[in-house]
Amino acid sequence: HDASTDLRRYYRELYPYATLVSLLELTAPIANREVKVLDASDIWSLNDGRVYRTPSDLCEYVHTYERTNRSTGAKFTVPREVLEMHIGATYTGRARPGVRHSEVLSNEIVFDYDITDCDFLRLEGQPQSRIDECWPLVVFGIQIAISVLEVEFGFHDTIGFFSGRRGAHLWVFDDSAVGLNDEGRTAVLTYTTLKTERDGGPMCTQMYDHPNARRFFPQCREFFEDWVIKPRTPVADGDAPGGGLFDDDDDVVDFFYNRAGLKTVE
């Protein structure tokens, strides 16, 4: 079984380029969009000057790179073995950073959720099957984020994507979002983020103090009871595994002593 062959076939024959282009052109022409491709040689390719205006153009760019014959100056394309494709900002001119007279025009806000960042799940070194079992936490996080963005910022054009292995990406397409400068984006991120225990005190204390966290606390508590503290090992056959936060005594102590900040409670 050749996984790299499967990946090449996926990007060549199955990847929904037409749907992708339709989605991206909600905010700007695809010809002005930055696209980066990682190939099997571990080389990142950033727009090489070719212009893509159709799904076929984009597919051709993803699967080939352009070279120039030093003797004749003729340009020709060479097949590329694709590993990853990443979508970036749109530009006023050619979709390539550093090109003269081409500046960033717009960029969607994207939130990156990696389930492996939740240390209590102890997913480091675990098989993909265990990571997949924790998908409910990713879904819940996306749902809460969408609610916060709608209530606090009036962003309604959002869509979540499976990131490929560890989590999901939440994209915000509202005109008022894609046009935000760095300062505005930082403000959104700061408002929607709770600091780590080390930087901001116990996480639970921050939840009680944060206005939007308090609003969604009932949902958080329900999910906490239904999945987070549900055992990792199913109690009965056919029962789905949970987060297993309280499976070990050390986890219980860590939660109440560190995360909840109840340091006076044995």
PDB file of N, CA, C and O in Angstrom, residues 27 33 88-90 104-111 149 153 155 170-193:
ATOM      1  N   THR A  27     -15.058  36.247  -0.897  1.00  0.00           N
ATOM      2  CA  THR A  27     -14.416  37.451  -0.368  1.00  0.00           C
ATOM      3  C   THR A  27     -13.480  38.131  -1.358  1.00  0.00           C
ATOM      4  O   THR A  27     -13.221  39.327  -1.217  1.00  0.00           O
ATOM      5  N   ARG A  33      -5.413  35.228  -4.695  1.00  0.00           N
ATOM      6  CA  ARG A  33      -5.294  34.438  -3.472  1.00  0.00           C
ATOM      7  C   ARG A  33      -3.919  33.790  -3.345  1.00  0.00           C
ATOM      8  O   ARG A  33      -3.385  33.222  -4.300  1.00  0.00           O
ATOM      9  N   GLY A  88      -3.893  31.143   1.897  1.00  0.00           N
ATOM     10  CA  GLY A  88      -3.508  32.351   2.624  1.00  0.00           C
ATOM     11  C   GLY A  88      -4.393  33.536   2.291  1.00  0.00           C
ATOM     12  O   GLY A  88      -5.559  33.394   1.908  1.00  0.00           O
ATOM     13  N   ALA A  89      -3.830  34.725   2.406  1.00  0.00           N
ATOM     14  CA  ALA A  89      -4.568  35.973   2.228  1.00  0.00           C
ATOM     15  C   ALA A  89      -4.771  36.284   0.744  1.00  0.00           C
ATOM     16  O   ALA A  89      -4.234  35.615  -0.141  1.00  0.00           O
ATOM     17  N   THR A  90      -5.559  37.336   0.495  1.00  0.00           N
ATOM     18  CA  THR A  90      -5.690  37.858  -0.867  1.00  0.00           C
ATOM     19  C   THR A  90      -4.925  39.177  -0.947  1.00  0.00           C
ATOM     20  O   THR A  90      -4.805  39.903   0.040  1.00  0.00           O
ATOM     21  N   VAL A 104      -1.602  43.216   1.094  1.00  0.00           N
ATOM     22  CA  VAL A 104      -2.695  42.388   1.585  1.00  0.00           C
ATOM     23  C   VAL A 104      -4.011  43.151   1.465  1.00  0.00           C
ATOM     24  O   VAL A 104      -4.131  44.280   1.935  1.00  0.00           O
ATOM     25  N   LEU A 105      -4.980  42.524   0.816  1.00  0.00           N
ATOM     26  CA  LEU A 105      -6.293  43.128   0.641  1.00  0.00           C
ATOM     27  C   LEU A 105      -7.255  42.658   1.717  1.00  0.00           C
ATOM     28  O   LEU A 105      -7.968  43.460   2.336  1.00  0.00           O
ATOM     29  N   SER A 106      -7.285  41.361   1.953  1.00  0.00           N
ATOM     30  CA  SER A 106      -8.189  40.804   2.962  1.00  0.00           C
ATOM     31  C   SER A 106      -7.698  39.427   3.363  1.00  0.00           C
ATOM     32  O   SER A 106      -6.889  38.802   2.670  1.00  0.00           O
ATOM     33  N   ASN A 107      -8.209  38.956   4.500  1.00  0.00           N
ATOM     34  CA  ASN A 107      -7.822  37.646   4.989  1.00  0.00           C
ATOM     35  C   ASN A 107      -8.876  37.165   5.976  1.00  0.00           C
ATOM     36  O   ASN A 107      -9.224  37.902   6.916  1.00  0.00           O
ATOM     37  N   GLU A 108      -9.414  35.984   5.763  1.00  0.00           N
ATOM     38  CA  GLU A 108     -10.387  35.456   6.703  1.00  0.00           C
ATOM     39  C   GLU A 108      -9.754  35.249   8.073  1.00  0.00           C
ATOM     40  O   GLU A 108      -8.546  35.017   8.184  1.00  0.00           O
ATOM     41  N   ILE A 109     -10.560  35.350   9.116  1.00  0.00           N
ATOM     42  CA  ILE A 109     -10.092  34.991  10.451  1.00  0.00           C
ATOM     43  C   ILE A 109     -10.226  33.478  10.592  1.00  0.00           C
ATOM     44  O   ILE A 109     -11.279  32.914  10.289  1.00  0.00           O
ATOM     45  N   VAL A 110      -9.170  32.826  11.028  1.00  0.00           N
ATOM     46  CA  VAL A 110      -9.182  31.369  11.153  1.00  0.00           C
ATOM     47  C   VAL A 110      -8.743  30.969  12.562  1.00  0.00           C
ATOM     48  O   VAL A 110      -7.679  31.377  13.031  1.00  0.00           O
ATOM     49  N   PHE A 111      -9.586  30.183  13.221  1.00  0.00           N
ATOM     50  CA  PHE A 111      -9.253  29.622  14.528  1.00  0.00           C
ATOM     51  C   PHE A 111      -8.827  28.174  14.340  1.00  0.00           C
ATOM     52  O   PHE A 111      -9.507  27.406  13.660  1.00  0.00           O
ATOM     53  N   LEU A 149     -18.696  34.254  18.690  1.00  0.00           N
ATOM     54  CA  LEU A 149     -18.472  35.155  17.559  1.00  0.00           C
ATOM     55  C   LEU A 149     -19.773  35.807  17.112  1.00  0.00           C
ATOM     56  O   LEU A 149     -19.790  36.985  16.726  1.00  0.00           O
ATOM     57  N   PHE A 153     -19.519  39.579  18.466  1.00  0.00           N
ATOM     58  CA  PHE A 153     -18.946  40.332  17.348  1.00  0.00           C
ATOM     59  C   PHE A 153     -19.872  40.434  16.137  1.00  0.00           C
ATOM     60  O   PHE A 153     -19.551  41.139  15.182  1.00  0.00           O
ATOM     61  N   PHE A 155     -20.498  38.109  13.959  1.00  0.00           N
ATOM     62  CA  PHE A 155     -20.009  37.323  12.833  1.00  0.00           C
ATOM     63  C   PHE A 155     -20.938  36.110  12.651  1.00  0.00           C
ATOM     64  O   PHE A 155     -21.110  35.313  13.576  1.00  0.00           O
ATOM     65  N   LEU A 170     -11.782  26.777  12.138  1.00  0.00           N
ATOM     66  CA  LEU A 170     -13.015  27.547  12.020  1.00  0.00           C
ATOM     67  C   LEU A 170     -12.718  28.827  11.252  1.00  0.00           C
ATOM     68  O   LEU A 170     -11.929  29.656  11.695  1.00  0.00           O
ATOM     69  N   TRP A 171     -13.335  28.977  10.077  1.00  0.00           N
ATOM     70  CA  TRP A 171     -13.113  30.139   9.222  1.00  0.00           C
ATOM     71  C   TRP A 171     -14.273  31.120   9.375  1.00  0.00           C
ATOM     72  O   TRP A 171     -15.436  30.718   9.436  1.00  0.00           O
ATOM     73  N   VAL A 172     -13.937  32.418   9.403  1.00  0.00           N
ATOM     74  CA  VAL A 172     -14.936  33.489   9.496  1.00  0.00           C
ATOM     75  C   VAL A 172     -14.872  34.299   8.202  1.00  0.00           C
ATOM     76  O   VAL A 172     -13.835  34.881   7.874  1.00  0.00           O
ATOM     77  N   PHE A 173     -15.991  34.336   7.451  1.00  0.00           N
ATOM     78  CA  PHE A 173     -16.017  34.962   6.133  1.00  0.00           C
ATOM     79  C   PHE A 173     -16.731  36.315   6.105  1.00  0.00           C
ATOM     80  O   PHE A 173     -16.836  36.921   5.041  1.00  0.00           O
ATOM     81  N   ASP A 174     -17.244  36.789   7.233  1.00  0.00           N
ATOM     82  CA  ASP A 174     -17.950  38.070   7.232  1.00  0.00           C
ATOM     83  C   ASP A 174     -17.054  39.184   6.689  1.00  0.00           C
ATOM     84  O   ASP A 174     -15.846  39.232   6.985  1.00  0.00           O
ATOM     85  N   ASP A 175     -17.637  40.112   5.923  1.00  0.00           N
ATOM     86  CA  ASP A 175     -16.870  41.235   5.388  1.00  0.00           C
ATOM     87  C   ASP A 175     -16.188  42.024   6.499  1.00  0.00           C
ATOM     88  O   ASP A 175     -15.053  42.486   6.347  1.00  0.00           O
ATOM     89  N   SER A 176     -16.891  42.174   7.624  1.00  0.00           N
ATOM     90  CA  SER A 176     -16.333  42.947   8.738  1.00  0.00           C
ATOM     91  C   SER A 176     -15.177  42.216   9.407  1.00  0.00           C
ATOM     92  O   SER A 176     -14.384  42.834  10.126  1.00  0.00           O
ATOM     93  N   ALA A 177     -15.057  40.915   9.172  1.00  0.00           N
ATOM     94  CA  ALA A 177     -13.970  40.131   9.753  1.00  0.00           C
ATOM     95  C   ALA A 177     -12.760  40.077   8.837  1.00  0.00           C
ATOM     96  O   ALA A 177     -11.622  40.275   9.272  1.00  0.00           O
ATOM     97  N   VAL A 178     -12.984  39.797   7.532  1.00  0.00           N
ATOM     98  CA  VAL A 178     -11.861  39.614   6.614  1.00  0.00           C
ATOM     99  C   VAL A 178     -11.080  40.911   6.405  1.00  0.00           C
ATOM    100  O   VAL A 178      -9.904  40.883   6.025  1.00  0.00           O
ATOM    101  N   GLY A 179     -11.701  42.051   6.669  1.00  0.00           N
ATOM    102  CA  GLY A 179     -11.016  43.321   6.483  1.00  0.00           C
ATOM    103  C   GLY A 179     -10.326  43.853   7.724  1.00  0.00           C
ATOM    104  O   GLY A 179      -9.718  44.928   7.683  1.00  0.00           O
ATOM    105  N   LEU A 180     -10.394  43.120   8.846  1.00  0.00           N
ATOM    106  CA  LEU A 180      -9.774  43.595  10.079  1.00  0.00           C
ATOM    107  C   LEU A 180      -8.251  43.660   9.956  1.00  0.00           C
ATOM    108  O   LEU A 180      -7.629  42.786   9.347  1.00  0.00           O
ATOM    109  N   ASN A 181      -7.665  44.703  10.564  1.00  0.00           N
ATOM    110  CA  ASN A 181      -6.205  44.787  10.610  1.00  0.00           C
ATOM    111  C   ASN A 181      -5.676  43.929  11.761  1.00  0.00           C
ATOM    112  O   ASN A 181      -6.443  43.293  12.491  1.00  0.00           O
ATOM    113  N   ASP A 182      -4.359  43.923  11.929  1.00  0.00           N
ATOM    114  CA  ASP A 182      -3.746  43.079  12.960  1.00  0.00           C
ATOM    115  C   ASP A 182      -4.253  43.433  14.352  1.00  0.00           C
ATOM    116  O   ASP A 182      -4.462  42.553  15.193  1.00  0.00           O
ATOM    117  N   GLU A 183      -4.446  44.719  14.614  1.00  0.00           N
ATOM    118  CA  GLU A 183      -4.908  45.151  15.926  1.00  0.00           C
ATOM    119  C   GLU A 183      -6.312  44.613  16.216  1.00  0.00           C
ATOM    120  O   GLU A 183      -6.598  44.128  17.317  1.00  0.00           O
ATOM    121  N   GLY A 184      -7.187  44.678  15.205  1.00  0.00           N
ATOM    122  CA  GLY A 184      -8.539  44.168  15.381  1.00  0.00           C
ATOM    123  C   GLY A 184      -8.566  42.668  15.587  1.00  0.00           C
ATOM    124  O   GLY A 184      -9.336  42.151  16.403  1.00  0.00           O
ATOM    125  N   ARG A 185      -7.740  41.944  14.841  1.00  0.00           N
ATOM    126  CA  ARG A 185      -7.684  40.494  14.979  1.00  0.00           C
ATOM    127  C   ARG A 185      -7.166  40.093  16.358  1.00  0.00           C
ATOM    128  O   ARG A 185      -7.651  39.137  16.971  1.00  0.00           O
ATOM    129  N   THR A 186      -6.178  40.835  16.835  1.00  0.00           N
ATOM    130  CA  THR A 186      -5.643  40.558  18.162  1.00  0.00           C
ATOM    131  C   THR A 186      -6.709  40.774  19.227  1.00  0.00           C
ATOM    132  O   THR A 186      -6.807  40.003  20.200  1.00  0.00           O
ATOM    133  N   ALA A 187      -7.533  41.797  19.060  1.00  0.00           N
ATOM    134  CA  ALA A 187      -8.598  42.076  20.023  1.00  0.00           C
ATOM    135  C   ALA A 187      -9.606  40.925  20.064  1.00  0.00           C
ATOM    136  O   ALA A 187     -10.044  40.509  21.141  1.00  0.00           O
ATOM    137  N   VAL A 188      -9.978  40.402  18.884  1.00  0.00           N
ATOM    138  CA  VAL A 188     -10.911  39.274  18.828  1.00  0.00           C
ATOM    139  C   VAL A 188     -10.311  38.055  19.515  1.00  0.00           C
ATOM    140  O   VAL A 188     -10.960  37.392  20.325  1.00  0.00           O
ATOM    141  N   LEU A 189      -9.050  37.769  19.202  1.00  0.00           N
ATOM    142  CA  LEU A 189      -8.387  36.610  19.779  1.00  0.00           C
ATOM    143  C   LEU A 189      -8.262  36.730  21.292  1.00  0.00           C
ATOM    144  O   LEU A 189      -8.500  35.779  22.035  1.00  0.00           O
ATOM    145  N   THR A 190      -7.891  37.925  21.756  1.00  0.00           N
ATOM    146  CA  THR A 190      -7.722  38.137  23.195  1.00  0.00           C
ATOM    147  C   THR A 190      -9.034  37.934  23.936  1.00  0.00           C
ATOM    148  O   THR A 190      -9.077  37.319  25.011  1.00  0.00           O
ATOM    149  N   TYR A 191     -10.120  38.438  23.358  1.00  0.00           N
ATOM    150  CA  TYR A 191     -11.419  38.342  24.019  1.00  0.00           C
ATOM    151  C   TYR A 191     -11.911  36.903  24.080  1.00  0.00           C
ATOM    152  O   TYR A 191     -12.603  36.515  25.019  1.00  0.00           O
ATOM    153  N   THR A 192     -11.566  36.095  23.079  1.00  0.00           N
ATOM    154  CA  THR A 192     -12.091  34.735  23.007  1.00  0.00           C
ATOM    155  C   THR A 192     -11.149  33.709  23.622  1.00  0.00           C
ATOM    156  O   THR A 192     -11.409  32.505  23.532  1.00  0.00           O
ATOM    157  N   THR A 193     -10.066  34.144  24.258  1.00  0.00           N
ATOM    158  CA  THR A 193      -9.075  33.217  24.788  1.00  0.00           C
ATOM    159  C   THR A 193      -8.956  33.343  26.301  1.00  0.00           C
ATOM    160  O   THR A 193      -8.885  34.456  26.842  1.00  0.00           O
TER     161      THR A 193
END
